[in-house]
Amino acid sequence: MANVEFERVTKRFDGGGRAAVSDLSLDVADGELLVVLGPSGCGKTTALRMLAGLEEPDAGDIRIGGESVVGWEPKDRDIALVFQQYALYPHLSVRDNILYPLKVQRIGKTDRMERVRRVADLLGLGALLDRRPAQLSGGEQQRVALGRAIVRQPQAFLMDEPLSNLDAKLRTQTRTEIKGLQRQLGVTTFFVTHDQAEAMTLADRIAVMSAGELQQIGTPDQVYDHPANRFVAEFIGSPPMNLLPAERVGDAAIVAGGWRIPVPVGAASGASVTVGLRPEAIRLAETPAPDAQPAEVYLIEPLGSEVIVNVKLGDHLIRVRTKPEVRPEPGQTVYLAAEPGGVRLFDAATGEALLG
Ligand code: ADP
Ligand code: MG
């Protein structure tokens, strides 16, 4: 097991155009579970493939356990990969699929069988060892693919959207299993996903990427509570953070519809800013209160344990998270107030967070 570092890593595929990965620096601790999160095409797979040795960076360095691995063959990097396509050998049994990497590594037969038994126990595959992949469900196939990665006891696991072929229920279940397994094994893990909920639930830290560039790296709480910029603010959280154009006036920001939101010191008075409010950072009352902003209910989305109330304020639709018993009618006037600790400010031009 080892720590993994990316130092100013850049990769271009077509020479001239935008880099697939641009100037990426990351330092992942031994045993850490890092989730690389971002929309399709932002460079997640490319970053992972460079760590695995399937692509070489154009610039920068990649180190495993302090040693540069740039130019090393994939097989010399001692890394195990799990992809969205499980790529199990269809003609081999589950046992032989899991065994396969050990044969390649020329590990003795007794040791091999013992390791397979342990992995099968860990993943609940004991009863399936004689089946072929075609005789397994999607979830079971994915567990076999995980088993094949774990059995090698590598320095690091790289997982590229390994759950995206599973249905919603199995996905949540398997992600819990992966987290438990990773904790138990203590192997440094890179887990790539475009699903922010998956990232939030799994990660020790999340690296958020957009267009080849790292936007922010931090714990799930840090990226959720203090997004570094508007991209992160909108990408993490469901529904996303409300982002409202505003003018700074004194110690407040005035957003569309004239809503006056007290803000901490930040941008100069008069500057254009974007106010960020999580749906749970807005209090919604059905009766007027001093300083509360009237707004019209557009529609409500009941979700069982909570309700998302969509309200219209000027041209903007604002989403507010409320208790399940709060059920205002569409067209009704409600009164909004921002939680003082939940107000975030971004530079209107650059989108960067302004410290408050
Ligand atoms: P992600 O995994 O985040 O969806 P990728 O790393 O696959 O993103 O791709 C990042 C960018 O690099 C995309 O613009 C993609 O089209 C481009 N790219 C990826 N692989 C290749 C390749 N082999 N040849 C050319 N362009 C590629
Ligand atoms: Mg990808």
Short mmCIF file of C-alpha atoms and ligand atoms in Angstrom, two decimals:
data_model
loop_
_atom_site.label_atom_id
_atom_site.label_comp_id
_atom_site.label_asym_id
_atom_site.label_seq_id
_atom_site.Cartn_x
_atom_site.Cartn_y
_atom_site.Cartn_z
CA MET A 1 0.00 0.00 0.00
CA ALA A 2 1.19 3.46 -0.78
CA ASN A 3 0.35 7.11 -1.23
CA VAL A 4 -0.19 8.39 -4.76
CA GLU A 5 0.80 11.79 -6.13
CA PHE A 6 0.00 13.63 -9.34
CA GLU A 7 2.26 16.62 -9.84
CA ARG A 8 1.25 19.11 -12.53
CA VAL A 9 0.14 16.35 -14.89
CA THR A 10 -1.06 17.33 -18.37
CA LYS A 11 -2.35 15.13 -21.19
CA ARG A 12 -3.40 16.25 -24.68
CA PHE A 13 -4.72 13.85 -27.27
CA ASP A 14 -4.79 16.04 -30.35
CA GLY A 15 -1.79 18.29 -29.87
CA GLY A 16 -3.45 21.67 -30.29
CA GLY A 17 -6.86 21.56 -28.59
CA ARG A 18 -7.94 21.62 -24.98
CA ALA A 19 -5.98 19.29 -22.71
CA ALA A 20 -7.92 16.22 -21.55
CA VAL A 21 -6.18 16.70 -18.20
CA SER A 22 -4.54 20.01 -17.43
CA ASP A 23 -1.92 20.72 -14.76
CA LEU A 24 -3.44 18.25 -12.31
CA SER A 25 -1.90 18.02 -8.86
CA LEU A 26 -3.24 15.61 -6.23
CA ASP A 27 -1.73 14.01 -3.16
CA VAL A 28 -3.63 10.96 -1.98
CA ALA A 29 -2.69 9.46 1.37
CA ASP A 30 -1.94 5.79 1.93
CA GLY A 31 -5.26 4.04 2.53
CA GLU A 32 -7.38 7.01 1.45
CA LEU A 33 -10.50 6.68 -0.70
CA LEU A 34 -10.40 9.55 -3.18
CA VAL A 35 -13.41 10.06 -5.43
CA VAL A 36 -12.74 11.87 -8.70
CA LEU A 37 -16.02 13.57 -9.60
CA GLY A 38 -17.08 15.52 -12.67
CA PRO A 39 -19.29 15.50 -15.75
CA SER A 40 -18.67 13.27 -18.75
CA GLY A 41 -15.58 14.32 -20.70
CA CYS A 42 -13.88 16.21 -17.85
CA GLY A 43 -10.81 13.94 -17.86
CA LYS A 44 -11.54 11.44 -15.07
CA THR A 45 -10.79 8.30 -17.07
CA THR A 46 -7.70 9.87 -18.63
CA ALA A 47 -6.33 10.70 -15.16
CA LEU A 48 -6.95 7.13 -14.03
CA ARG A 49 -5.45 5.61 -17.17
CA MET A 50 -2.28 7.65 -16.66
CA LEU A 51 -1.99 6.32 -13.11
CA ALA A 52 -2.48 2.78 -14.41
CA GLY A 53 0.11 3.27 -17.16
CA LEU A 54 -2.37 2.90 -20.03
CA GLU A 55 -1.61 6.47 -21.12
CA GLU A 56 1.54 8.52 -20.57
CA PRO A 57 1.35 12.16 -19.46
CA ASP A 58 2.77 14.85 -21.75
CA ALA A 59 4.04 16.77 -18.73
CA GLY A 60 4.25 16.33 -14.98
CA ASP A 61 5.01 13.42 -12.70
CA ILE A 62 3.03 10.57 -11.15
CA ARG A 63 4.43 8.87 -8.06
CA ILE A 64 3.35 5.76 -6.18
CA GLY A 65 4.90 5.36 -2.74
CA GLY A 66 7.18 8.30 -3.50
CA GLU A 67 8.62 6.72 -6.66
CA SER A 68 7.96 8.13 -10.13
CA VAL A 69 6.16 5.54 -12.28
CA VAL A 70 6.11 7.56 -15.52
CA GLY A 71 7.27 5.27 -18.31
CA TRP A 72 6.69 2.09 -16.29
CA GLU A 73 4.69 -0.77 -17.79
CA PRO A 74 1.18 -1.14 -16.32
CA LYS A 75 2.07 -4.56 -14.89
CA ASP A 76 4.99 -3.08 -12.93
CA ARG A 77 2.79 -0.52 -11.17
CA ASP A 78 1.02 -3.03 -8.94
CA ILE A 79 -2.40 -1.47 -9.38
CA ALA A 80 -5.78 -3.17 -9.80
CA LEU A 81 -8.47 -1.77 -12.08
CA VAL A 82 -12.24 -2.16 -11.97
CA PHE A 83 -14.15 -0.69 -14.89
CA GLN A 84 -17.78 -0.15 -15.78
CA GLN A 85 -17.51 -3.09 -18.20
CA TYR A 86 -16.53 -5.91 -15.90
CA ALA A 87 -14.66 -7.77 -18.66
CA LEU A 88 -14.92 -11.15 -16.98
CA TYR A 89 -13.73 -14.14 -18.97
CA PRO A 90 -16.99 -15.74 -20.14
CA HIS A 91 -15.60 -19.26 -20.50
CA LEU A 92 -14.04 -19.31 -17.01
CA SER A 93 -15.80 -20.06 -13.73
CA VAL A 94 -16.09 -17.40 -11.02
CA ARG A 95 -13.25 -19.15 -9.19
CA ASP A 96 -10.96 -19.05 -12.22
CA ASN A 97 -11.89 -15.47 -13.01
CA ILE A 98 -10.82 -14.43 -9.51
CA LEU A 99 -7.72 -16.63 -9.67
CA TYR A 100 -6.57 -15.33 -13.01
CA PRO A 101 -4.38 -12.42 -11.82
CA LEU A 102 -2.65 -14.73 -9.33
CA LYS A 103 -1.77 -17.19 -12.09
CA VAL A 104 -0.30 -14.32 -14.09
CA GLN A 105 1.73 -13.36 -11.00
CA ARG A 106 2.88 -16.99 -10.65
CA ILE A 107 1.57 -17.38 -7.12
CA GLY A 108 1.65 -21.00 -5.85
CA LYS A 109 -1.49 -23.12 -5.92
CA THR A 110 -2.07 -23.47 -2.14
CA ASP A 111 -1.66 -19.76 -1.59
CA ARG A 112 -3.93 -19.08 -4.56
CA MET A 113 -6.76 -21.22 -3.25
CA GLU A 114 -6.49 -19.70 0.22
CA ARG A 115 -6.65 -16.17 -1.19
CA VAL A 116 -9.65 -16.96 -3.38
CA ARG A 117 -11.46 -18.46 -0.42
CA ARG A 118 -10.86 -15.31 1.64
CA VAL A 119 -12.01 -13.00 -1.14
CA ALA A 120 -15.11 -15.14 -1.79
CA ASP A 121 -15.96 -14.96 1.94
CA LEU A 122 -15.45 -11.22 2.00
CA LEU A 123 -17.73 -10.68 -1.01
CA GLY A 124 -20.29 -13.40 -0.31
CA LEU A 125 -19.40 -15.31 -3.47
CA GLY A 126 -18.73 -18.68 -1.82
CA ALA A 127 -21.77 -20.40 -3.30
CA LEU A 128 -21.13 -19.06 -6.81
CA LEU A 129 -17.56 -20.15 -7.41
CA ASP A 130 -18.40 -22.84 -9.97
CA ARG A 131 -20.73 -20.68 -12.07
CA ARG A 132 -19.84 -18.86 -15.25
CA PRO A 133 -20.37 -15.08 -15.61
CA ALA A 134 -23.45 -15.59 -17.82
CA GLN A 135 -25.12 -17.40 -14.91
CA LEU A 136 -24.75 -14.38 -12.60
CA SER A 137 -26.78 -11.21 -12.07
CA GLY A 138 -25.21 -7.83 -12.85
CA GLY A 139 -24.50 -7.22 -9.17
CA GLU A 140 -22.85 -10.61 -8.78
CA GLN A 141 -20.72 -10.03 -11.87
CA GLN A 142 -19.59 -6.73 -10.42
CA ARG A 143 -18.64 -8.45 -7.17
CA VAL A 144 -16.57 -10.99 -9.10
CA ALA A 145 -14.80 -8.11 -10.87
CA LEU A 146 -14.11 -6.56 -7.45
CA GLY A 147 -12.90 -9.94 -6.19
CA ARG A 148 -10.46 -10.20 -9.06
CA ALA A 149 -9.09 -6.74 -8.15
CA ILE A 150 -8.85 -7.42 -4.41
CA VAL A 151 -7.25 -10.85 -4.66
CA ARG A 152 -3.98 -9.36 -5.89
CA GLN A 153 -3.49 -7.20 -2.78
CA PRO A 154 -2.28 -4.30 -4.92
CA GLN A 155 -0.80 -0.94 -3.91
CA ALA A 156 -3.92 0.84 -5.14
CA PHE A 157 -7.39 0.21 -6.57
CA LEU A 158 -8.60 2.25 -9.53
CA MET A 159 -12.33 2.07 -10.10
CA ASP A 160 -13.86 3.79 -13.12
CA GLU A 161 -17.64 4.19 -12.73
CA PRO A 162 -17.85 0.57 -11.55
CA LEU A 163 -21.49 0.87 -10.46
CA SER A 164 -23.05 2.59 -13.45
CA ASN A 165 -24.39 -0.63 -14.99
CA LEU A 166 -26.30 -1.56 -11.84
CA ASP A 167 -29.89 -0.59 -11.07
CA ALA A 168 -30.47 2.11 -8.44
CA LYS A 169 -31.05 -0.20 -5.46
CA LEU A 170 -28.08 -2.43 -6.20
CA ARG A 171 -25.92 0.61 -6.81
CA THR A 172 -26.56 2.00 -3.31
CA GLN A 173 -26.02 -1.43 -1.77
CA THR A 174 -22.79 -2.09 -3.68
CA ARG A 175 -21.37 1.34 -2.89
CA THR A 176 -21.85 0.63 0.82
CA GLU A 177 -20.06 -2.70 0.31
CA ILE A 178 -17.19 -1.04 -1.53
CA LYS A 179 -16.76 1.51 1.22
CA GLY A 180 -16.78 -1.19 3.91
CA LEU A 181 -14.36 -3.31 1.94
CA GLN A 182 -12.01 -0.42 1.30
CA ARG A 183 -11.98 0.44 5.02
CA GLN A 184 -11.27 -3.16 5.89
CA LEU A 185 -8.48 -3.59 3.33
CA GLY A 186 -7.02 -0.11 3.79
CA VAL A 187 -5.90 0.07 0.16
CA THR A 188 -5.45 3.50 -1.43
CA THR A 189 -8.37 3.86 -3.85
CA PHE A 190 -9.26 6.15 -6.75
CA PHE A 191 -12.96 5.93 -7.48
CA VAL A 192 -14.25 7.79 -10.55
CA THR A 193 -17.88 8.82 -10.91
CA HIS A 194 -20.11 11.51 -12.42
CA ASP A 195 -22.68 10.91 -9.65
CA GLN A 196 -22.35 13.45 -6.85
CA ALA A 197 -24.44 11.42 -4.39
CA GLU A 198 -22.13 8.44 -4.92
CA ALA A 199 -19.13 10.71 -4.39
CA MET A 200 -20.56 12.24 -1.20
CA THR A 201 -21.38 8.88 0.39
CA LEU A 202 -18.14 7.07 -0.52
CA ALA A 203 -15.32 9.54 -0.32
CA ASP A 204 -12.74 10.41 2.28
CA ARG A 205 -12.08 13.32 -0.06
CA ILE A 206 -13.59 14.39 -3.37
CA ALA A 207 -11.59 15.87 -6.26
CA VAL A 208 -14.03 17.82 -8.42
CA MET A 209 -12.98 18.23 -12.07
CA SER A 210 -14.33 20.25 -14.96
CA ALA A 211 -12.92 20.50 -18.49
CA GLY A 212 -9.65 18.78 -17.54
CA GLU A 213 -9.02 21.01 -14.53
CA LEU A 214 -9.21 20.32 -10.83
CA GLN A 215 -11.80 22.67 -9.31
CA GLN A 216 -11.53 21.71 -5.66
CA ILE A 217 -10.37 18.87 -3.45
CA GLY A 218 -11.78 18.38 0.02
CA THR A 219 -13.88 16.24 2.32
CA PRO A 220 -17.54 15.82 1.33
CA ASP A 221 -18.48 18.38 4.01
CA GLN A 222 -15.93 20.90 2.76
CA VAL A 223 -16.98 20.75 -0.89
CA TYR A 224 -20.66 20.84 0.08
CA ASP A 225 -20.46 23.62 2.67
CA HIS A 226 -17.72 25.72 1.10
CA PRO A 227 -17.63 25.17 -2.66
CA ALA A 228 -14.58 26.86 -4.19
CA ASN A 229 -16.56 28.20 -7.13
CA ARG A 230 -19.95 28.22 -8.83
CA PHE A 231 -19.20 25.04 -10.77
CA VAL A 232 -18.69 23.03 -7.59
CA ALA A 233 -21.67 24.75 -5.93
CA GLU A 234 -23.97 23.59 -8.72
CA PHE A 235 -22.46 20.17 -9.32
CA ILE A 236 -22.64 18.99 -5.72
CA GLY A 237 -25.96 18.72 -3.92
CA SER A 238 -29.44 17.76 -5.10
CA PRO A 239 -31.28 19.94 -5.77
CA PRO A 240 -28.22 22.12 -6.41
CA MET A 241 -27.35 25.31 -4.59
CA ASN A 242 -29.55 28.25 -5.61
CA LEU A 243 -27.37 30.83 -7.35
CA LEU A 244 -28.83 34.32 -7.52
CA PRO A 245 -27.32 37.40 -9.17
CA ALA A 246 -27.13 40.24 -6.66
CA GLU A 247 -25.71 43.66 -5.92
CA ARG A 248 -23.70 44.27 -2.76
CA VAL A 249 -25.16 47.20 -0.81
CA GLY A 250 -23.57 47.79 2.58
CA ASP A 251 -23.74 44.62 4.63
CA ALA A 252 -26.37 43.01 2.41
CA ALA A 253 -26.83 41.57 -1.05
CA ILE A 254 -29.96 42.54 -2.95
CA VAL A 255 -31.15 39.74 -5.22
CA ALA A 256 -33.85 39.69 -7.90
CA GLY A 257 -37.25 40.71 -6.60
CA GLY A 258 -35.63 43.02 -4.06
CA TRP A 259 -34.85 40.31 -1.48
CA ARG A 260 -32.32 41.80 0.91
CA ILE A 261 -29.98 39.12 2.29
CA PRO A 262 -27.54 40.10 5.04
CA VAL A 263 -24.07 38.87 4.13
CA PRO A 264 -20.72 38.73 5.84
CA VAL A 265 -18.03 41.14 4.69
CA GLY A 266 -16.63 40.16 1.31
CA ALA A 267 -16.91 41.95 -1.98
CA ALA A 268 -16.83 45.74 -2.00
CA SER A 269 -20.13 47.57 -1.77
CA GLY A 270 -21.81 47.97 -5.15
CA ALA A 271 -19.97 45.01 -6.66
CA SER A 272 -21.91 42.43 -8.61
CA VAL A 273 -21.93 39.11 -6.81
CA THR A 274 -23.71 35.78 -6.97
CA VAL A 275 -25.42 34.69 -3.78
CA GLY A 276 -25.42 30.95 -3.15
CA LEU A 277 -28.06 29.40 -0.89
CA ARG A 278 -28.50 25.67 -0.39
CA PRO A 279 -32.17 24.61 -0.45
CA GLU A 280 -31.91 23.91 3.30
CA ALA A 281 -30.33 27.32 3.98
CA ILE A 282 -33.65 29.06 3.27
CA ARG A 283 -36.40 29.18 5.88
CA LEU A 284 -39.89 29.19 4.46
CA ALA A 285 -42.86 30.51 6.47
CA GLU A 286 -46.51 30.61 5.45
CA THR A 287 -47.14 33.78 7.47
CA PRO A 288 -45.35 37.15 7.13
CA ALA A 289 -42.38 37.83 9.39
CA PRO A 290 -40.18 40.93 9.77
CA ASP A 291 -37.51 41.06 7.01
CA ALA A 292 -38.88 37.91 5.33
CA GLN A 293 -39.20 38.14 1.55
CA PRO A 294 -42.62 37.37 0.01
CA ALA A 295 -42.51 34.99 -2.95
CA GLU A 296 -45.01 32.91 -4.90
CA VAL A 297 -45.11 29.12 -4.76
CA TYR A 298 -44.72 27.60 -8.22
CA LEU A 299 -44.93 23.91 -7.39
CA ILE A 300 -44.00 21.48 -4.68
CA GLU A 301 -42.11 18.18 -4.93
CA PRO A 302 -42.83 15.83 -2.01
CA LEU A 303 -40.00 13.36 -1.44
CA GLY A 304 -41.32 11.52 1.60
CA SER A 305 -38.81 12.62 4.22
CA GLU A 306 -38.71 16.19 2.90
CA VAL A 307 -40.43 18.51 0.46
CA ILE A 308 -38.81 20.69 -2.20
CA VAL A 309 -40.86 23.86 -2.61
CA ASN A 310 -40.17 25.75 -5.84
CA VAL A 311 -40.87 29.46 -5.43
CA LYS A 312 -40.82 32.25 -7.99
CA LEU A 313 -38.90 35.40 -7.20
CA GLY A 314 -38.69 37.79 -10.14
CA ASP A 315 -37.42 35.68 -13.06
CA HIS A 316 -35.85 33.15 -10.75
CA LEU A 317 -37.03 29.81 -9.49
CA ILE A 318 -35.68 29.10 -6.03
CA ARG A 319 -35.74 25.66 -4.43
CA VAL A 320 -36.34 25.39 -0.72
CA ARG A 321 -36.08 22.20 1.31
CA THR A 322 -38.75 21.95 4.00
CA LYS A 323 -40.20 19.45 6.46
CA PRO A 324 -42.66 16.95 4.96
CA GLU A 325 -45.65 18.59 6.67
CA VAL A 326 -45.06 21.93 4.93
CA ARG A 327 -47.38 21.83 1.89
CA PRO A 328 -48.16 25.28 0.55
CA GLU A 329 -50.42 25.49 -2.52
CA PRO A 330 -49.14 26.64 -5.92
CA GLY A 331 -49.89 30.36 -6.24
CA GLN A 332 -49.79 30.88 -2.49
CA THR A 333 -47.52 33.61 -1.08
CA VAL A 334 -44.79 32.36 1.27
CA TYR A 335 -42.06 34.23 3.14
CA LEU A 336 -38.39 33.48 2.75
CA ALA A 337 -35.45 34.13 5.04
CA ALA A 338 -31.83 33.08 4.55
CA GLU A 339 -30.08 31.17 7.34
CA PRO A 340 -27.27 33.56 8.32
CA GLY A 341 -24.64 30.79 8.38
CA GLY A 342 -25.73 29.42 5.01
CA VAL A 343 -25.10 32.41 2.74
CA ARG A 344 -22.28 31.97 0.21
CA LEU A 345 -20.92 34.65 -2.13
CA PHE A 346 -19.24 34.23 -5.51
CA ASP A 347 -17.58 36.75 -7.76
CA ALA A 348 -20.09 37.46 -10.54
CA ALA A 349 -17.37 37.64 -13.19
CA THR A 350 -15.02 34.79 -12.27
CA GLY A 351 -17.37 32.51 -10.31
CA GLU A 352 -14.77 32.10 -7.57
CA ALA A 353 -15.97 31.96 -3.97
CA LEU A 354 -15.56 35.20 -2.01
CA LEU A 355 -14.56 34.61 1.57
CA GLY A 356 -17.18 35.88 3.95
P1 ADP B 1 -14.35 11.31 -18.52
O1 ADP B 1 -13.81 10.00 -18.10
O2 ADP B 1 -14.34 12.35 -17.44
O3 ADP B 1 -15.69 11.22 -19.16
P2 ADP B 1 -12.19 11.25 -20.46
O4 ADP B 1 -10.95 11.23 -19.65
O5 ADP B 1 -12.63 9.97 -21.04
O6 ADP B 1 -13.36 11.94 -19.63
O7 ADP B 1 -12.00 12.28 -21.66
C1 ADP B 1 -11.47 13.58 -21.47
C2 ADP B 1 -11.34 14.25 -22.82
O8 ADP B 1 -10.34 13.60 -23.59
C3 ADP B 1 -12.59 14.20 -23.66
O9 ADP B 1 -12.70 15.41 -24.37
C4 ADP B 1 -12.35 13.03 -24.59
O10 ADP B 1 -13.04 13.19 -25.79
C5 ADP B 1 -10.86 13.10 -24.81
N1 ADP B 1 -10.26 11.77 -25.03
C6 ADP B 1 -10.26 10.74 -24.15
N2 ADP B 1 -9.60 9.68 -24.66
C7 ADP B 1 -9.19 10.03 -25.91
C8 ADP B 1 -8.45 9.38 -26.96
N3 ADP B 1 -7.99 8.13 -26.81
N4 ADP B 1 -8.23 10.08 -28.09
C9 ADP B 1 -8.67 11.35 -28.23
N5 ADP B 1 -9.35 12.02 -27.30
C10 ADP B 1 -9.63 11.39 -26.15
MG MG B 2 -14.75 8.13 -18.14
#
